[in-house]
JSON list of C-alpha atoms and ligand atoms in Angstrom, two decimals:
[
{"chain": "A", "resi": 21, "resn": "UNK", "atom": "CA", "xyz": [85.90, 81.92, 85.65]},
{"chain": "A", "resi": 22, "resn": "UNK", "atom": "CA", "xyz": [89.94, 80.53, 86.21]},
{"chain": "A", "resi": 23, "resn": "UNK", "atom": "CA", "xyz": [91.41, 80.76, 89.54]},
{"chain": "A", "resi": 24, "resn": "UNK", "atom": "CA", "xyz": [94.55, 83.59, 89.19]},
{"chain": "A", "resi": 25, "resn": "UNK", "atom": "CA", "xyz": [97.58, 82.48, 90.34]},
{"chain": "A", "resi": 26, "resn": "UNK", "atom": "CA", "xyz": [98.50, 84.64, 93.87]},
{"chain": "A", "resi": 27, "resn": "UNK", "atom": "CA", "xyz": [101.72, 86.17, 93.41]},
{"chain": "A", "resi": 28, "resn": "UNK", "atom": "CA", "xyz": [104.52, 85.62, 96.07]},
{"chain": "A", "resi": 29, "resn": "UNK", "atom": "CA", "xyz": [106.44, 88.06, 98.22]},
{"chain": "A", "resi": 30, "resn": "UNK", "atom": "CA", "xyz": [108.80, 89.21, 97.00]},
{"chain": "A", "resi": 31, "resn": "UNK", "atom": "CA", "xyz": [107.28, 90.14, 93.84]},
{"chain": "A", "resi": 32, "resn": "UNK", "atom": "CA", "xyz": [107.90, 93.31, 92.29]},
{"chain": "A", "resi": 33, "resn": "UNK", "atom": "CA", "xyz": [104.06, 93.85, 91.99]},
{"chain": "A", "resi": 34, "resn": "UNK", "atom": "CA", "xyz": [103.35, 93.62, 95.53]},
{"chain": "A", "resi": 35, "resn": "UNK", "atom": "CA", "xyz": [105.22, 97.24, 96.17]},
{"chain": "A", "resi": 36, "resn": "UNK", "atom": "CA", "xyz": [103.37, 99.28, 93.24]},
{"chain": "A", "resi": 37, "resn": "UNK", "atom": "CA", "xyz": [101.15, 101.77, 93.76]},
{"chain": "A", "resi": 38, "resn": "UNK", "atom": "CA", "xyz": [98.01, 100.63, 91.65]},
{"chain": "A", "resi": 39, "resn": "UNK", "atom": "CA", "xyz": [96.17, 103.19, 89.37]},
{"chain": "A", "resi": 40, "resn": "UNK", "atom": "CA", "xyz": [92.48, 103.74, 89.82]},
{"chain": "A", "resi": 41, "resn": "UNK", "atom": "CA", "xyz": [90.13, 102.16, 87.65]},
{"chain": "A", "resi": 42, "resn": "UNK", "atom": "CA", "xyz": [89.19, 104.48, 84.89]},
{"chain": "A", "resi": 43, "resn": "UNK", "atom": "CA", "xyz": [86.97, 102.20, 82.60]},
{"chain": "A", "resi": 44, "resn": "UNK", "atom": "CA", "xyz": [83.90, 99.98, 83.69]},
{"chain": "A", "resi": 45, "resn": "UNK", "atom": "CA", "xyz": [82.86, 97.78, 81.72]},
{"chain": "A", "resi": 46, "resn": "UNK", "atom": "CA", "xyz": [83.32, 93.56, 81.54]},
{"chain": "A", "resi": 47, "resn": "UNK", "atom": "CA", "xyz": [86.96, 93.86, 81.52]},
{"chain": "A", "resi": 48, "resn": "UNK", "atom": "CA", "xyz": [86.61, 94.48, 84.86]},
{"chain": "A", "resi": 49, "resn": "UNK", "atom": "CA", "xyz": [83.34, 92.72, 85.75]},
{"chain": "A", "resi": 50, "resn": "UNK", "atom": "CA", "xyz": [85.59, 89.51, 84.33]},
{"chain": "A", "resi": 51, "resn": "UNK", "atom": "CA", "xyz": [88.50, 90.69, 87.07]},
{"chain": "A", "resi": 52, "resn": "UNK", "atom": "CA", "xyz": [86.27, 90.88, 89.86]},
{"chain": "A", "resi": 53, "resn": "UNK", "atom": "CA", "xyz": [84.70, 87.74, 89.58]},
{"chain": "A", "resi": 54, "resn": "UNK", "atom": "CA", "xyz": [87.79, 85.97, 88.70]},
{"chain": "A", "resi": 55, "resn": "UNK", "atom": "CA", "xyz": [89.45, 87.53, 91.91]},
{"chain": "A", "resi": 56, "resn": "UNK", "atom": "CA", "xyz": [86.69, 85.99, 94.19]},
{"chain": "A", "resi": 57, "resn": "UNK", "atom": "CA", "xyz": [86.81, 83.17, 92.98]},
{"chain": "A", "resi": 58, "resn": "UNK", "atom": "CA", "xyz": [90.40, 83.02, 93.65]},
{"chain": "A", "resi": 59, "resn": "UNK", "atom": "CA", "xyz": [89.83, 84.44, 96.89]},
{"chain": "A", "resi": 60, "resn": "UNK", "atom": "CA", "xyz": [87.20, 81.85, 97.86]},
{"chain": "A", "resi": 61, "resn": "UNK", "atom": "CA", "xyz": [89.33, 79.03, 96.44]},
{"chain": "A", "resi": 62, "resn": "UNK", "atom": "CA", "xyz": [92.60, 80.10, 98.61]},
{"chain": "A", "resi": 63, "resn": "UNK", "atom": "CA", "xyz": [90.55, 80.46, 101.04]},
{"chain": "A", "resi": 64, "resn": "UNK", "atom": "CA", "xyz": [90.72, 83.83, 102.30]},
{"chain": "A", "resi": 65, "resn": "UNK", "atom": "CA", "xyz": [89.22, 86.99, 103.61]},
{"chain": "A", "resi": 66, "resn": "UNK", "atom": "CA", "xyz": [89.54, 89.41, 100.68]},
{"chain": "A", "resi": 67, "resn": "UNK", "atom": "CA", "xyz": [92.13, 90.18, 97.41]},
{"chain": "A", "resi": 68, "resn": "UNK", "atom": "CA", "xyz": [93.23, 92.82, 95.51]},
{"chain": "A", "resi": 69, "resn": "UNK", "atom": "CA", "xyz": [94.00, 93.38, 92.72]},
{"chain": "A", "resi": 70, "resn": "UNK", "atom": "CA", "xyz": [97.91, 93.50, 92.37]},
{"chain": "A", "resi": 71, "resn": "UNK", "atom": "CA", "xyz": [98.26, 89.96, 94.19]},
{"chain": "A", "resi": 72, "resn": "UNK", "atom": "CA", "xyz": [96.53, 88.63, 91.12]},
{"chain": "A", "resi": 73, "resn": "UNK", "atom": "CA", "xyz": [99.02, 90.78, 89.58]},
{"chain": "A", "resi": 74, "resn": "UNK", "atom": "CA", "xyz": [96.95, 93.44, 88.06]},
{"chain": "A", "resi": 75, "resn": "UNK", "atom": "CA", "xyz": [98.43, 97.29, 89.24]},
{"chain": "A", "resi": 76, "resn": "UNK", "atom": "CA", "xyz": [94.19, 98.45, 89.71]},
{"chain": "A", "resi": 77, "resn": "UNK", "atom": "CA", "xyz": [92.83, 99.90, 92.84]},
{"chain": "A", "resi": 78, "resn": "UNK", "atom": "CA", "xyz": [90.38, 96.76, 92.64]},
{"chain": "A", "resi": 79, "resn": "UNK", "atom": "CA", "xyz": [89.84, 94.45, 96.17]},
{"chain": "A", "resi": 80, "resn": "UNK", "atom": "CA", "xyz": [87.40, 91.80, 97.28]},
{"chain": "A", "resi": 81, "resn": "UNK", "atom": "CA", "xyz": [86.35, 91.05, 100.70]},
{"chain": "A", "resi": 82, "resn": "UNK", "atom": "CA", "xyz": [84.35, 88.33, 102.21]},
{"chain": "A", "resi": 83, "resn": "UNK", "atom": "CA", "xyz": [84.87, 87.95, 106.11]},
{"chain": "A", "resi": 84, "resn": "UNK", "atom": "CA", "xyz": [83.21, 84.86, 105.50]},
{"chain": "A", "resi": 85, "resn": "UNK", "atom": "CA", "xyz": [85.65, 83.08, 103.28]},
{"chain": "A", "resi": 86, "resn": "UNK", "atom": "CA", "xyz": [83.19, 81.79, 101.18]},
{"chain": "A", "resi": 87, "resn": "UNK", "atom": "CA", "xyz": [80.25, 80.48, 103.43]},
{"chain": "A", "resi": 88, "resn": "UNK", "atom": "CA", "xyz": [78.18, 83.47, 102.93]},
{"chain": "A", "resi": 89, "resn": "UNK", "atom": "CA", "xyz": [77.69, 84.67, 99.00]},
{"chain": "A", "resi": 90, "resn": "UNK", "atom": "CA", "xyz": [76.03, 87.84, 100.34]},
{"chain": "A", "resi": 91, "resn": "UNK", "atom": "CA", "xyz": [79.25, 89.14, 102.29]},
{"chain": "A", "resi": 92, "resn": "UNK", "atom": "CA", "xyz": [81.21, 89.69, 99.50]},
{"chain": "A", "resi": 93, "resn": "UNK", "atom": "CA", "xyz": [82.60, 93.27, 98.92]},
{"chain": "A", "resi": 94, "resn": "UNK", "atom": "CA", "xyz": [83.39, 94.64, 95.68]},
{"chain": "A", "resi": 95, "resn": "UNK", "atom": "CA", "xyz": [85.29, 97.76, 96.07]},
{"chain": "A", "resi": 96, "resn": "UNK", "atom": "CA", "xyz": [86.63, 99.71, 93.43]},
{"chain": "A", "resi": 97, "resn": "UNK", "atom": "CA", "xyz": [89.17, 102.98, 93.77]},
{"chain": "A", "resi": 98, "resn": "UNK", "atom": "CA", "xyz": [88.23, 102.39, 97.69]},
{"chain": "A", "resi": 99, "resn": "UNK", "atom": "CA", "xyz": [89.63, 104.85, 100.15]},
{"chain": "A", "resi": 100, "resn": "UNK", "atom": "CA", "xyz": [89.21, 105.26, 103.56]},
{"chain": "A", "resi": 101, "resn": "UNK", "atom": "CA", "xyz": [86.78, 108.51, 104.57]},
{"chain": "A", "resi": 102, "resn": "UNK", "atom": "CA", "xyz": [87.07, 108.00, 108.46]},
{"chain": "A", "resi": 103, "resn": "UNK", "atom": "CA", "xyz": [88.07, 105.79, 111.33]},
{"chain": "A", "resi": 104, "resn": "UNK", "atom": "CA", "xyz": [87.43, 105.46, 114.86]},
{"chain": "A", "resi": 105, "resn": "UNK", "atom": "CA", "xyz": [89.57, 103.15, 117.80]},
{"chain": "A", "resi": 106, "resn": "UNK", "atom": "CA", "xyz": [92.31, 101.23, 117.59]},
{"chain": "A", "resi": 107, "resn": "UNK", "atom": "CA", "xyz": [92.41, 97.24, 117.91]},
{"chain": "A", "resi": 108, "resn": "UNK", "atom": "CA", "xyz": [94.80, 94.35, 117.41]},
{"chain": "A", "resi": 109, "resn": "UNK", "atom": "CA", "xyz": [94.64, 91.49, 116.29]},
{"chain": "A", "resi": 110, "resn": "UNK", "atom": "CA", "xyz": [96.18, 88.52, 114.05]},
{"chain": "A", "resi": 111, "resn": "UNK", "atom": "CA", "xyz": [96.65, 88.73, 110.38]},
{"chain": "A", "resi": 112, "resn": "UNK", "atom": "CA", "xyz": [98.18, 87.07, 107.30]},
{"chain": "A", "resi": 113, "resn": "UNK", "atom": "CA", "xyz": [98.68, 87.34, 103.84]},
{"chain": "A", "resi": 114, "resn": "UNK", "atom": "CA", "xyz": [97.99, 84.97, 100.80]},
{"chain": "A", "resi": 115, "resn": "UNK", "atom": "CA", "xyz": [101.25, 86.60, 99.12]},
{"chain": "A", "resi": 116, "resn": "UNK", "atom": "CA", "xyz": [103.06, 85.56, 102.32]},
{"chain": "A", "resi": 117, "resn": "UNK", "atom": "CA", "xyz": [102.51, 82.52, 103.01]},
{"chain": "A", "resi": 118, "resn": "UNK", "atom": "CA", "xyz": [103.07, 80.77, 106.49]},
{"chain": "A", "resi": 119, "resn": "UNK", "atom": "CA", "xyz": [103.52, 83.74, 108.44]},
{"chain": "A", "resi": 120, "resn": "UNK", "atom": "CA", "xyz": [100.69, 85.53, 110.95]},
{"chain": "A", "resi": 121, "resn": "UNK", "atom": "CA", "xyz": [101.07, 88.54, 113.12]},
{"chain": "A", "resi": 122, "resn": "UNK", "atom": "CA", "xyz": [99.27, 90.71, 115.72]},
{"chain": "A", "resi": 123, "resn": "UNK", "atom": "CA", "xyz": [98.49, 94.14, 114.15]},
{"chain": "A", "resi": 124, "resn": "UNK", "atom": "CA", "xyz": [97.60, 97.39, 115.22]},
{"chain": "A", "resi": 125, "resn": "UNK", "atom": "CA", "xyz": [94.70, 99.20, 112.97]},
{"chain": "A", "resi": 126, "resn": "UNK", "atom": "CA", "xyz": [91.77, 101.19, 113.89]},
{"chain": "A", "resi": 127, "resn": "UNK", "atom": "CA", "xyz": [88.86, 99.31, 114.88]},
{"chain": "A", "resi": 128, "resn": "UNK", "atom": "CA", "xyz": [86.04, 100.37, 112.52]},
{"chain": "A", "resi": 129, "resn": "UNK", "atom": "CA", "xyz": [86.39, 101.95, 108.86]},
{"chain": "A", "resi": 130, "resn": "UNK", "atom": "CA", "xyz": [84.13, 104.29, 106.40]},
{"chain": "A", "resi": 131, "resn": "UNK", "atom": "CA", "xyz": [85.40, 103.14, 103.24]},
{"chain": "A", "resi": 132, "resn": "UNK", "atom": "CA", "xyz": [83.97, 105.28, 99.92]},
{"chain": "A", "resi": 133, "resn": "UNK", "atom": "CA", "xyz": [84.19, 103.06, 96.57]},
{"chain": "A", "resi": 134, "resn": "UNK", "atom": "CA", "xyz": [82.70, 102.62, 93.53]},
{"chain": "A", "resi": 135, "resn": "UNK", "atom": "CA", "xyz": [81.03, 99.20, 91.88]},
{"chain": "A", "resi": 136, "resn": "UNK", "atom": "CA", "xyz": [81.20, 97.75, 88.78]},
{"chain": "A", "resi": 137, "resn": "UNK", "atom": "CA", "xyz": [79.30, 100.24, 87.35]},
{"chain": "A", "resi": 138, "resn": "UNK", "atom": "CA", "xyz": [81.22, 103.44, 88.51]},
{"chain": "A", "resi": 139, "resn": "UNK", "atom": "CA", "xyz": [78.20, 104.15, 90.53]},
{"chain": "A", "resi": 140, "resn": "UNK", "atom": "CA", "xyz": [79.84, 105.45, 94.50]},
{"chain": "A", "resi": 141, "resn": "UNK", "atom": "CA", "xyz": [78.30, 104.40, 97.72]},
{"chain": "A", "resi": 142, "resn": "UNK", "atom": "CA", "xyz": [79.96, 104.44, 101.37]},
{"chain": "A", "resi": 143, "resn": "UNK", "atom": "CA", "xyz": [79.84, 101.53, 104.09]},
{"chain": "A", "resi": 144, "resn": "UNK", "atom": "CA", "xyz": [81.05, 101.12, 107.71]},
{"chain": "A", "resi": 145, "resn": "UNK", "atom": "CA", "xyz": [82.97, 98.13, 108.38]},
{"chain": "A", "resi": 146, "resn": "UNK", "atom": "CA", "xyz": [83.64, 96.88, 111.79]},
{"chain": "A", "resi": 147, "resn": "UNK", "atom": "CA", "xyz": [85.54, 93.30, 113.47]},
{"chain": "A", "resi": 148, "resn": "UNK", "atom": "CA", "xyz": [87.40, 91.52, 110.75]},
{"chain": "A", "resi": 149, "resn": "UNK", "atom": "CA", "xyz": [85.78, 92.65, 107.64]},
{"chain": "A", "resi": 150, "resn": "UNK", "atom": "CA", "xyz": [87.06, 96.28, 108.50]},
{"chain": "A", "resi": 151, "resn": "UNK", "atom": "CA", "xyz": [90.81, 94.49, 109.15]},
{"chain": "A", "resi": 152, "resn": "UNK", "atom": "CA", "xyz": [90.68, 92.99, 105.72]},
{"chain": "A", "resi": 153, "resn": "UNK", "atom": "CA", "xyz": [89.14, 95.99, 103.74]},
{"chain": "A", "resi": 154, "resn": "UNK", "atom": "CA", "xyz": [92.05, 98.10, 105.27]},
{"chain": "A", "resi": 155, "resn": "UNK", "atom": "CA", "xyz": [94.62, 95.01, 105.23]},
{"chain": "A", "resi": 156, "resn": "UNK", "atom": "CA", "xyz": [93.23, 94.95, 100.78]},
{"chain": "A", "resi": 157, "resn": "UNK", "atom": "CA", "xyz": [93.27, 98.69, 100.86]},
{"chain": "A", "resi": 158, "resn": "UNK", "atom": "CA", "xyz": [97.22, 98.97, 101.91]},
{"chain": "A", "resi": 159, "resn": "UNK", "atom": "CA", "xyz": [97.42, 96.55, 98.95]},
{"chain": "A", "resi": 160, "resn": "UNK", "atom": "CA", "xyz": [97.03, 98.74, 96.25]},
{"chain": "A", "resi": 161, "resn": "UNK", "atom": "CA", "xyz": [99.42, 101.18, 97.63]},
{"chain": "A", "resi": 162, "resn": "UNK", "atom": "CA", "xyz": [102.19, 98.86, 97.85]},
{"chain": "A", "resi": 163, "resn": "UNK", "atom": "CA", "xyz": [102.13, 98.07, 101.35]},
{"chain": "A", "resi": 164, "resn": "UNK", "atom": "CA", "xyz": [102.15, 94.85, 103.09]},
{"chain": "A", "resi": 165, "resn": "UNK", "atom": "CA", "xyz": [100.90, 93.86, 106.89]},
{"chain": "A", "resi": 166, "resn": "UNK", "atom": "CA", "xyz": [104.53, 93.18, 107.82]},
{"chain": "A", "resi": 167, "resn": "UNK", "atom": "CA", "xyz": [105.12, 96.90, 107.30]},
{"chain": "A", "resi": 168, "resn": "UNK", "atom": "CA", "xyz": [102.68, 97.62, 110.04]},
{"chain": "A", "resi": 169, "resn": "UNK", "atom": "CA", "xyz": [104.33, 95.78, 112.69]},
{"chain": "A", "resi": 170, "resn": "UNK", "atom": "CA", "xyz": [107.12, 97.53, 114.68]},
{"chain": "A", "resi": 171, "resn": "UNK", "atom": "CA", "xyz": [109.73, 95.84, 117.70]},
{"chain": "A", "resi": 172, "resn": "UNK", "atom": "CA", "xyz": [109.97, 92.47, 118.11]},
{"chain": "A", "resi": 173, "resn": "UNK", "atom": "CA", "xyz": [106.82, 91.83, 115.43]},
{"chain": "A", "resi": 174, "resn": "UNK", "atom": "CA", "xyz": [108.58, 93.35, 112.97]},
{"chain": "A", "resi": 175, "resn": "UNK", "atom": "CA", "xyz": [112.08, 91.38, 113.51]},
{"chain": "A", "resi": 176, "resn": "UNK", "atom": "CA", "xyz": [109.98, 87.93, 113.80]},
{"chain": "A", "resi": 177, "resn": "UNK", "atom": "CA", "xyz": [108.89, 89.44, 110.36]},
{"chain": "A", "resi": 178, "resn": "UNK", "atom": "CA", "xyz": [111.64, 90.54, 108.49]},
{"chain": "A", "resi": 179, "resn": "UNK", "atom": "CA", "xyz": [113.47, 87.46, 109.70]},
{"chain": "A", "resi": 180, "resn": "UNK", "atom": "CA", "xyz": [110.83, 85.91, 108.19]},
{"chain": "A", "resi": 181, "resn": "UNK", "atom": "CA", "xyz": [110.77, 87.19, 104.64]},
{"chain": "A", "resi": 182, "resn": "UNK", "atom": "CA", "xyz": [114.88, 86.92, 104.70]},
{"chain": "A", "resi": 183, "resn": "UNK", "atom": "CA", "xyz": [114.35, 83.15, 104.67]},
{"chain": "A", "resi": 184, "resn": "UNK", "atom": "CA", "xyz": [111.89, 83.58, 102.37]},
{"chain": "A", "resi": 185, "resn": "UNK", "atom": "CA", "xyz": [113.47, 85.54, 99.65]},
{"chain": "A", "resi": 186, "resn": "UNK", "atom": "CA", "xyz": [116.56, 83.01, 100.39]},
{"chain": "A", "resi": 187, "resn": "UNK", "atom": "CA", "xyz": [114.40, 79.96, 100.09]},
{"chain": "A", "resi": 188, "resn": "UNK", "atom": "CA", "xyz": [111.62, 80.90, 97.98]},
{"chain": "A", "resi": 189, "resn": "UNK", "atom": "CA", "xyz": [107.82, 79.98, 99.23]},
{"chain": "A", "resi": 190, "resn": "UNK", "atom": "CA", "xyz": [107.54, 76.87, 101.50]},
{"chain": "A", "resi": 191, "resn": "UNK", "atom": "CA", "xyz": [103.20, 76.44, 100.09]},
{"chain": "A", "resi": 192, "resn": "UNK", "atom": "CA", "xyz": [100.20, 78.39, 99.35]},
{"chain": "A", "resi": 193, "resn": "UNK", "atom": "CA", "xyz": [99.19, 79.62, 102.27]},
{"chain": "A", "resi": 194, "resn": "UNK", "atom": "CA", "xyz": [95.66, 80.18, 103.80]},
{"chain": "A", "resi": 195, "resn": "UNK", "atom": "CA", "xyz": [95.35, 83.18, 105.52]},
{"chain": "A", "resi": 196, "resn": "UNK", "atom": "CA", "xyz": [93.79, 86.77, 103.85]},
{"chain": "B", "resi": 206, "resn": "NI", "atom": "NI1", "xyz": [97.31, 90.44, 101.84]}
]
């Protein structure tokens, strides 16, 4: 199983709006694994699919980053089916290196997905693992964290990601 190479903001990939996964079989079974393994090896707190860039509604999470082989989420064509409160807290992004901000998301998810099998099932997500499933989930619609942030979060980031797109990447990075 290779590590993928993380694609960088700005990529083009980054801003698509992925297609849901309409075949199951070891295509994808050979994506997933290859995207934790990635994950793990960044390390971060989950993937999806278009940073590795594949345009799938396909994400990994493990709010572990690695320490815990039963925490890992597969989620395929996930969507969110309700939320309740609101919290804040810090995030990054593997395709953005070097840069963390506070965001604003609802506390705890119920995400619907399928597995690699096409079979559905539902789970609650709460603390960081429901940050990262929803952080993966903007993902495959083409939206990054930096989008989430408004006033002086969001100038810190688009100041940010100006130098960036200037300079190119500074490193990998090790945040989610
Ligand atoms: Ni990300």
């Amino acid at each position: 199983m290779p590590v993928l190479p993380i694609r960088l903001y700005p990529d083009p990939v980054l801003r698509v709006e992925c297609a849901p996964v309409e075949e199951f079989g070891a295509d994808l079974t050979r994506l997933v694994a290859d995207m934790i393994e990635t994950m793990h090896e960044a390390p971060g707190v989950g993937l999806a699919a278009p940073q590795v860039g594949v345009e799938l509604r396909v994400a990994v999470v493990d709010p572990t980053a690695g320490m815990d082989p039963e925490a890992v989420r597969v989620l395929v064509n996930p969507r969110v089916v309700d939320s309740a409160g609101v919290d804040t807290d810090t995030e990054g992004c593997l395709s953005i290196p070097e840069f963390t901000e506070k965001v604003t998301r609802p506390a705890t998810v119920r995400i619907a997905a399928t597995d690699l099998e096409g079979s559905a099932f539902e789970i609650d997500a709460e603390e960081l693992e429901a940050r990262a499933i929803q952080h993966e989930l903007d993902h495959l619609d083409g939206v990054l964290f930096v989008d989430r942030l408004r006033g002086l979060r969001r100038q810190r980031a688009r100041s940010f990601l100006r130098r960036l797109r200037a300079n190119g990447p500074v490193s990998a990075g090790e945040e989610s």
